[in-house]
């Protein structure tokens, strides 16, 4: 493919880049996507797993009569509806409850969440309602009972971010896109001071490759400013970075399938306590940060979350009970001086440099599709491409195209079948057919050897943590369990990718280093 001419080259394989690849390829443009690490290795696999309009933004919109905040909520709710329809195996309705400890908060919160329902309109997932104190204690047995007066129930969306990311790429491939992970941008190629291509390095083989296109889109999230400065040393900062951590606890702390939303902690942040992948997910923090390829979870942030859990739960949770934790960096559009990151409207900006590099700055998972549409709409007239309409509004993603049909998988245990359909949708049967004999990888989880083989052949897996962290998310819900099956995963990778012993040792050491230090 070296020196091959593409209509569009996209740098960055997270939510935004993958969405752009699908939008562009489905319109018929010859598209190449390049990612330095694994797809969704950064921010895009480290979200709070919510597809939402943003209750917090709606409150700010009403209080400040801020039309921008209101439109952000409205757009988010519209995209929430589309995502739940286009990838129903990965996205679902989630019930959330806000516990209240003052009587006056009940009418205030109910009015606010009823407005959230109203803005949702026909796309609403259910009507908000008041929950009695007794019902709160039945549903959440560990909740702080002293002073509890009740709660307000509302509905939003939940999703598997890392799997959605790879599903977008698979669907883009179906439309002809070429998607490559572990391909690092080294420099741009110019013709008369205009970008005409890119030089990249395959970080696995070490090969240097050139790809040609006059349209290069920078969709690298937290790294967007770095890529802009690679093109123009004088490029001004457009990003503010914020770190957010999540911790995972045993399901016993949240035995129901309903989550809790704490709208305002002591310092004004939002805290979610959510059911996710059979565990209890808690997050997130919001701190200004600097760019780091592997952001670490700080003890300060862990302590912050545990302290707030003590405020809302009648029990003390020890740090040793944390099954996994991770830190993500949010790319926010740069705010005015002295503004806190939690006050920034998480919108996005599309811009281009003098050389023609197009960059998309900011955004969030829920609106990835709309952002992608806007980027492609932006480049069509700018670069005189054929004017074609966006096709992604009702485009079913891989795994959801034949999901209504009964998927007959008779050769596996019931929990494995349910897990495979939830993760792979209508491709579940195809996963089981990847090996002659299906073998469970861990006694407590539904992962199998068939998944490893399938994801190597169909989902761009090239390293053990591609599978353990992002294709199955096991490392994000139980780090120790993922370490226990690491050798089995390495063995399958060795067989499928013809690794020698030196490669096995190198990959093992790299995987353990990341698991021990960053998850």
XYZ file of C-alpha atoms in Angstrom:
519
model
C 0.000 0.000 0.000
C 3.000 2.323 0.240
C 2.599 5.449 -1.898
C -1.041 4.538 -2.529
C -3.292 7.585 -2.827
C -6.153 7.934 -0.346
C -8.992 10.437 -0.349
C -8.735 10.871 3.416
C -6.129 9.874 6.017
C -7.157 9.956 9.674
C -4.642 10.065 12.516
C -6.038 8.624 15.756
C -8.030 5.449 16.366
C -10.190 6.404 19.326
C -13.895 7.239 19.303
C -13.614 10.295 17.031
C -11.134 8.887 14.529
C -13.034 5.607 14.226
C -16.305 7.482 13.776
C -14.785 9.632 11.027
C -13.405 6.514 9.293
C -16.901 5.016 9.218
C -18.578 8.220 8.070
C -16.028 8.831 5.308
C -15.862 5.257 4.015
C -19.649 4.816 4.058
C -19.904 7.898 1.808
C -17.564 6.205 -0.664
C -14.288 7.943 0.138
C -11.086 5.909 0.082
C -10.102 6.101 3.745
C -7.025 5.178 5.794
C -6.941 5.325 9.599
C -3.645 5.188 11.505
C -3.250 4.700 15.262
C 0.034 4.892 17.165
C -0.936 2.296 19.805
C -3.943 -0.002 19.963
C -7.364 1.291 19.023
C -9.071 2.997 22.010
C -5.976 2.475 24.143
C -6.286 5.950 25.651
C -9.308 7.986 26.676
C -11.796 6.064 24.528
C -11.630 2.903 26.670
C -11.556 4.784 29.979
C -14.926 6.526 30.069
C -17.700 6.208 32.672
C -19.496 3.900 30.198
C -22.477 6.260 29.902
C -24.326 7.336 26.759
C -26.021 10.478 27.988
C -27.169 13.994 27.276
C -25.668 15.277 30.513
C -27.923 16.100 33.447
C -25.202 18.373 34.814
C -25.172 20.447 31.629
C -28.945 20.795 31.718
C -28.833 22.176 35.258
C -26.154 24.672 34.195
C -28.200 25.611 31.113
C -31.266 26.417 33.208
C -29.430 28.251 35.968
C -27.375 30.380 33.599
C -29.920 30.549 30.770
C -27.108 29.139 28.634
C -28.330 28.122 25.185
C -25.037 26.401 24.314
C -25.305 24.094 27.327
C -28.942 23.347 26.483
C -28.118 22.512 22.844
C -25.305 20.250 24.023
C -27.813 18.268 26.115
C -30.356 18.128 23.284
C -27.743 16.912 20.818
C -26.455 14.329 23.292
C -29.937 12.892 23.845
C -30.538 12.670 20.092
C -27.244 10.818 19.608
C -27.978 8.575 22.610
C -31.115 7.371 20.846
C -29.262 6.675 17.591
C -26.506 4.751 19.322
C -28.909 2.526 21.249
C -30.603 1.647 17.935
C -27.436 1.188 15.869
C -25.513 -1.005 18.338
C -28.110 -2.574 20.683
C -25.806 -5.438 21.729
C -23.281 -2.936 23.137
C -25.634 -0.200 24.351
C -28.640 -0.453 26.656
C -30.974 1.526 28.887
C -29.675 2.148 32.401
C -31.746 3.031 35.448
C -30.118 5.666 37.656
C -31.240 6.872 41.068
C -30.172 10.029 42.891
C -30.319 9.615 46.702
C -31.608 12.693 48.545
C -31.041 13.762 52.148
C -33.111 16.967 52.267
C -36.866 17.163 51.673
C -36.581 20.328 49.594
C -34.310 18.481 47.119
C -37.115 16.134 46.043
C -39.195 18.709 44.074
C -36.009 20.389 42.800
C -34.448 17.176 41.444
C -37.754 15.802 40.181
C -38.413 18.998 38.232
C -34.898 18.936 36.755
C -35.046 15.299 35.697
C -38.573 15.713 34.362
C -37.168 18.501 32.175
C -34.474 16.020 31.062
C -37.317 13.661 30.036
C -39.077 16.513 28.233
C -35.963 17.452 26.262
C -35.574 13.768 25.317
C -39.075 13.852 23.801
C -39.987 10.743 21.836
C -36.424 9.505 22.277
C -36.895 9.222 26.063
C -36.023 5.941 27.778
C -38.581 6.235 30.601
C -40.217 8.808 32.857
C -38.523 10.034 36.012
C -40.202 9.190 39.319
C -39.883 9.702 43.068
C -38.493 6.725 45.032
C -39.492 6.253 48.670
C -36.982 5.893 51.484
C -37.999 2.256 52.000
C -37.580 1.396 48.328
C -34.173 3.083 48.302
C -33.000 0.898 51.198
C -34.378 -2.260 49.541
C -32.674 -1.531 46.224
C -29.411 -0.233 47.715
C -28.977 -2.091 51.049
C -25.616 -0.451 51.814
C -26.738 3.137 51.201
C -26.335 5.649 54.032
C -29.661 5.537 55.889
C -29.162 8.389 58.329
C -31.076 11.403 57.003
C -32.159 9.629 53.799
C -35.540 10.955 52.641
C -35.839 9.171 49.288
C -34.566 9.497 45.761
C -35.376 10.342 42.162
C -35.177 7.685 39.435
C -34.341 8.512 35.829
C -32.965 6.767 32.746
C -29.903 7.082 30.561
C -27.753 4.812 28.411
C -24.857 2.494 29.244
C -22.359 1.049 26.765
C -19.105 -0.852 26.308
C -16.780 1.865 25.016
C -13.785 -0.224 23.918
C -15.935 -2.748 22.077
C -17.957 -0.021 20.392
C -14.684 1.472 19.168
C -13.546 -1.736 17.476
C -17.074 -2.289 16.088
C -16.931 1.123 14.392
C -13.638 0.118 12.773
C -14.991 -3.244 11.633
C -17.976 -1.496 10.070
C -15.675 1.041 8.396
C -13.669 -1.891 6.997
C -16.875 -3.294 5.523
C -17.122 -0.059 3.517
C -13.525 -0.293 2.336
C -11.609 1.658 4.998
C -8.082 0.512 5.836
C -7.501 0.602 9.613
C -4.045 0.110 11.108
C -3.047 0.128 14.754
C 0.593 0.371 15.903
C 1.369 2.798 13.062
C 2.902 5.999 14.460
C 2.905 9.298 12.594
C 6.497 10.543 12.268
C 6.088 13.512 9.931
C 3.932 15.143 7.293
C 4.821 15.328 3.609
C 4.362 18.695 1.899
C 3.918 19.869 -1.665
C 4.198 23.658 -2.068
C 3.621 24.079 1.691
C 0.409 22.021 1.575
C 0.151 18.592 3.198
C 0.271 15.820 0.608
C 0.792 12.760 2.784
C 2.298 11.227 5.904
C 5.346 9.250 6.923
C 4.603 6.616 9.547
C 6.403 3.848 11.377
C 4.995 0.377 11.905
C 6.056 0.061 15.557
C 5.789 -3.748 15.493
C 7.818 -4.489 12.342
C 9.906 -1.305 12.489
C 9.085 -0.544 8.843
C 8.822 3.074 7.653
C 5.923 3.709 5.274
C 4.614 6.638 3.225
C 0.915 7.237 2.519
C -0.396 9.958 0.221
C -3.432 12.218 0.604
C -4.046 15.954 0.520
C -6.627 15.490 3.314
C -5.216 14.533 6.703
C -7.472 14.690 9.754
C -6.016 14.973 13.230
C -8.380 13.097 15.570
C -5.904 12.241 18.315
C -7.878 13.489 21.319
C -5.552 14.488 24.130
C -2.613 14.498 21.677
C -4.257 16.899 19.204
C -2.081 19.885 20.126
C 1.078 17.770 19.715
C 0.069 16.756 16.194
C -0.827 20.352 15.341
C 2.624 21.474 16.506
C 4.240 18.728 14.420
C 2.655 20.481 11.440
C 3.181 24.042 12.718
C 5.620 24.804 15.536
C 3.786 28.070 16.206
C 0.358 26.433 16.635
C -1.411 27.795 19.709
C -2.758 25.614 22.477
C -6.383 24.599 21.940
C -6.759 21.909 24.618
C -7.208 21.785 28.361
C -6.568 18.338 29.788
C -8.435 16.812 32.701
C -7.767 13.435 34.327
C -10.524 11.218 35.623
C -10.186 7.910 37.436
C -12.540 5.000 37.995
C -12.364 2.113 40.419
C -14.082 -1.279 40.207
C -15.505 -3.063 43.252
C -17.338 -6.305 43.837
C -20.992 -6.461 42.757
C -22.056 -6.825 46.419
C -21.780 -3.050 46.814
C -24.399 -2.574 44.102
C -26.485 -5.774 44.031
C -29.249 -4.403 41.789
C -28.966 -3.452 38.122
C -29.686 0.173 38.996
C -26.945 2.749 39.412
C -26.537 5.762 41.667
C -25.829 9.305 40.517
C -24.503 11.705 43.148
C -25.147 15.081 41.469
C -22.929 17.191 43.673
C -20.100 16.015 45.905
C -18.521 18.281 48.515
C -16.497 20.073 45.846
C -19.265 20.156 43.241
C -18.372 17.138 41.113
C -20.643 14.359 39.873
C -20.050 10.826 41.151
C -21.501 7.700 39.522
C -21.825 4.279 41.125
C -22.831 1.962 38.296
C -23.433 -1.695 37.458
C -20.985 -2.685 34.719
C -19.850 -6.078 33.439
C -21.102 -7.770 36.609
C -19.172 -5.401 38.901
C -19.614 -2.041 40.620
C -17.962 0.833 38.746
C -17.290 4.084 40.624
C -16.060 7.356 39.133
C -14.989 9.883 38.296
C -12.551 12.515 39.490
C -11.825 15.718 37.577
C -8.341 17.225 37.909
C -6.283 19.429 35.629
C -3.406 17.364 34.288
C -0.555 17.213 31.822
C -0.230 14.927 28.817
C 0.882 11.372 29.585
C 0.644 8.328 27.349
C 0.082 6.067 30.352
C -1.598 8.196 33.045
C -1.336 6.731 36.521
C -4.037 6.440 39.146
C -2.917 8.578 42.087
C -3.493 7.664 45.720
C -5.085 11.088 46.160
C -7.791 10.231 43.611
C -8.365 6.781 45.105
C -8.734 8.342 48.542
C -11.162 10.926 47.139
C -13.487 8.266 45.739
C -13.297 6.044 48.837
C -13.995 9.010 51.118
C -17.101 9.907 49.114
C -18.296 6.318 49.120
C -18.165 6.479 52.920
C -20.421 9.545 52.795
C -23.085 7.675 50.827
C -22.623 4.085 52.071
C -23.002 2.620 55.565
C -19.735 0.731 55.375
C -16.032 1.347 55.005
C -14.446 0.097 51.805
C -10.776 -0.805 52.058
C -8.386 0.021 49.244
C -7.460 -3.674 49.047
C -11.001 -4.414 47.811
C -10.442 -2.488 44.577
C -10.411 -5.035 41.748
C -9.105 -2.613 39.151
C -8.653 1.103 38.561
C -7.688 3.259 35.638
C -7.082 6.859 34.666
C -8.175 8.579 31.467
C -7.326 12.016 30.091
C -10.211 14.094 28.776
C -9.437 16.444 25.872
C -11.447 19.603 26.555
C -11.657 22.689 24.403
C -9.375 25.234 26.096
C -11.243 27.345 28.621
C -10.794 30.979 29.602
C -8.074 31.548 32.181
C -8.794 30.441 35.767
C -11.813 28.296 34.786
C -11.959 24.817 36.364
C -12.073 21.813 34.034
C -15.415 20.665 35.458
C -16.981 23.963 34.326
C -15.946 23.612 30.671
C -18.656 22.772 28.167
C -17.418 19.557 26.575
C -18.128 20.630 23.049
C -15.771 20.425 20.087
C -14.070 22.617 17.498
C -13.053 21.802 13.921
C -10.144 23.810 12.593
C -7.479 23.683 9.863
C -3.925 24.954 9.572
C -2.306 26.915 6.755
C -0.947 23.650 5.353
C -4.403 22.088 5.332
C -4.194 19.830 8.401
C -7.749 19.424 9.711
C -8.075 18.973 13.478
C -11.050 18.163 15.653
C -10.607 19.307 19.240
C -12.647 18.153 22.248
C -15.914 16.225 22.221
C -17.225 13.175 24.069
C -18.205 9.596 23.319
C -21.965 10.181 23.180
C -21.674 12.633 20.282
C -18.884 10.867 18.372
C -21.195 10.203 15.383
C -22.352 13.810 15.062
C -18.781 15.061 15.397
C -17.648 12.654 12.673
C -20.419 13.819 10.362
C -19.417 17.444 10.901
C -15.757 16.727 10.137
C -16.528 15.005 6.832
C -19.025 17.752 5.947
C -16.223 20.241 6.683
C -13.621 18.646 4.373
C -15.950 17.985 1.396
C -16.219 21.630 0.203
C -12.796 22.595 1.524
C -11.023 19.966 -0.603
C -13.529 19.734 -3.469
C -14.644 16.182 -2.755
C -17.823 14.759 -4.239
C -20.729 16.063 -2.177
C -22.390 13.021 -0.601
C -24.785 12.782 2.318
C -23.960 11.245 5.699
C -25.224 7.671 6.039
C -24.454 6.891 9.690
C -27.641 8.141 11.383
C -29.419 4.830 10.835
C -26.422 2.656 9.992
C -26.434 -0.625 11.924
C -22.968 -1.463 13.213
C -21.268 -4.853 12.833
C -22.823 -7.291 15.291
C -26.257 -5.678 15.230
C -27.337 -6.232 11.630
C -29.136 -9.556 12.297
C -29.430 -9.352 16.056
C -33.180 -10.004 16.140
C -32.699 -13.494 14.793
C -32.309 -16.319 17.302
C -28.597 -17.012 17.589
C -28.207 -20.756 18.057
C -25.065 -21.613 20.007
C -25.373 -25.096 21.475
C -21.764 -25.948 22.179
C -21.146 -23.564 25.091
C -22.427 -22.972 28.626
C -25.347 -20.594 29.067
C -23.236 -17.850 30.687
C -20.752 -18.000 27.800
C -23.540 -17.746 25.223
C -25.098 -14.721 26.954
C -21.683 -13.083 27.301
C -20.772 -13.656 23.628
C -24.052 -12.177 22.367
C -23.614 -9.163 24.652
C -20.057 -8.584 23.371
C -20.214 -9.689 19.718
C -23.917 -9.545 18.847
C -24.792 -11.570 15.771
C -21.108 -12.496 15.349
C -21.266 -14.668 18.492
C -21.651 -17.916 16.564
C -18.739 -16.954 14.324
C -16.588 -16.488 17.455
C -17.323 -20.036 18.658
C -16.392 -21.422 15.239
C -12.869 -19.978 15.477
C -11.527 -23.095 17.249
C -12.265 -26.833 17.186
C -12.691 -27.076 20.965
C -13.875 -24.182 23.121
C -12.060 -23.782 26.415
C -12.913 -21.398 29.256
C -9.905 -19.236 30.128
C -10.897 -18.434 33.738
C -13.271 -20.302 36.039
C -15.014 -17.097 37.199
C -15.498 -15.483 33.786
C -17.002 -16.431 30.422
C -13.915 -15.677 28.338
C -12.782 -18.468 26.007
C -9.861 -19.388 23.779
C -12.176 -18.894 20.778
C -12.333 -15.169 21.497
C -8.563 -14.800 21.394
C -8.354 -16.444 17.971
C -11.381 -14.530 16.646
C -10.112 -11.118 17.802
C -6.662 -11.766 16.312
C -8.225 -12.578 12.930
C -11.074 -10.054 12.952
C -10.442 -7.314 15.538
C -6.843 -6.133 15.020
C -5.388 -7.839 18.147
C -1.587 -7.813 18.051
C -0.643 -7.781 21.744
C -2.014 -9.532 24.862
C -3.462 -6.366 26.394
C -5.307 -5.568 23.169
C -7.376 -8.618 24.089
C -7.351 -8.470 27.889
C -7.974 -4.717 28.309
C -9.875 -3.536 25.243
C -11.557 -6.446 23.389
C -12.815 -8.189 26.541
C -12.277 -5.490 29.237
C -11.288 -8.203 31.751
C -8.307 -6.202 33.026
C -10.596 -3.234 33.677
C -12.907 -5.242 35.950
C -10.474 -7.721 37.531
C -6.784 -7.066 37.076
C -5.639 -10.173 38.958
C -7.859 -12.473 36.902
C -6.366 -11.054 33.695
C -2.864 -11.717 35.020
C -3.880 -15.295 35.780
C -4.789 -15.997 32.139
C -1.985 -13.955 30.593
C 0.137 -17.014 29.806
C -2.715 -18.781 28.025
C -3.391 -15.672 25.939
C 0.320 -15.353 25.108
C 0.394 -19.005 24.037
C -2.469 -18.486 21.569
C -0.890 -15.267 20.238
C 2.396 -17.116 19.770
C 0.702 -19.818 17.719
C -1.433 -17.474 15.618
C 1.246 -14.823 14.983
C 4.309 -17.128 14.839
C 6.135 -15.500 17.736
C 9.524 -16.764 18.888
C 10.525 -17.057 22.552
C 12.235 -13.658 22.556
C 8.979 -12.043 21.388
C 6.995 -13.895 24.071
C 9.314 -12.636 26.826
C 9.141 -9.063 25.516
C 5.329 -9.064 25.269
C 4.942 -10.661 28.710
C 7.172 -8.064 30.339
C 5.386 -5.182 28.617
C 1.955 -6.494 29.586
C 2.887 -7.048 33.231
C 4.483 -3.613 33.455
C 1.270 -1.932 32.292
C -0.983 -4.115 34.452
C 1.128 -3.524 37.549
C 1.647 0.206 37.118
C -1.251 1.701 35.197
C -4.326 -0.466 35.898
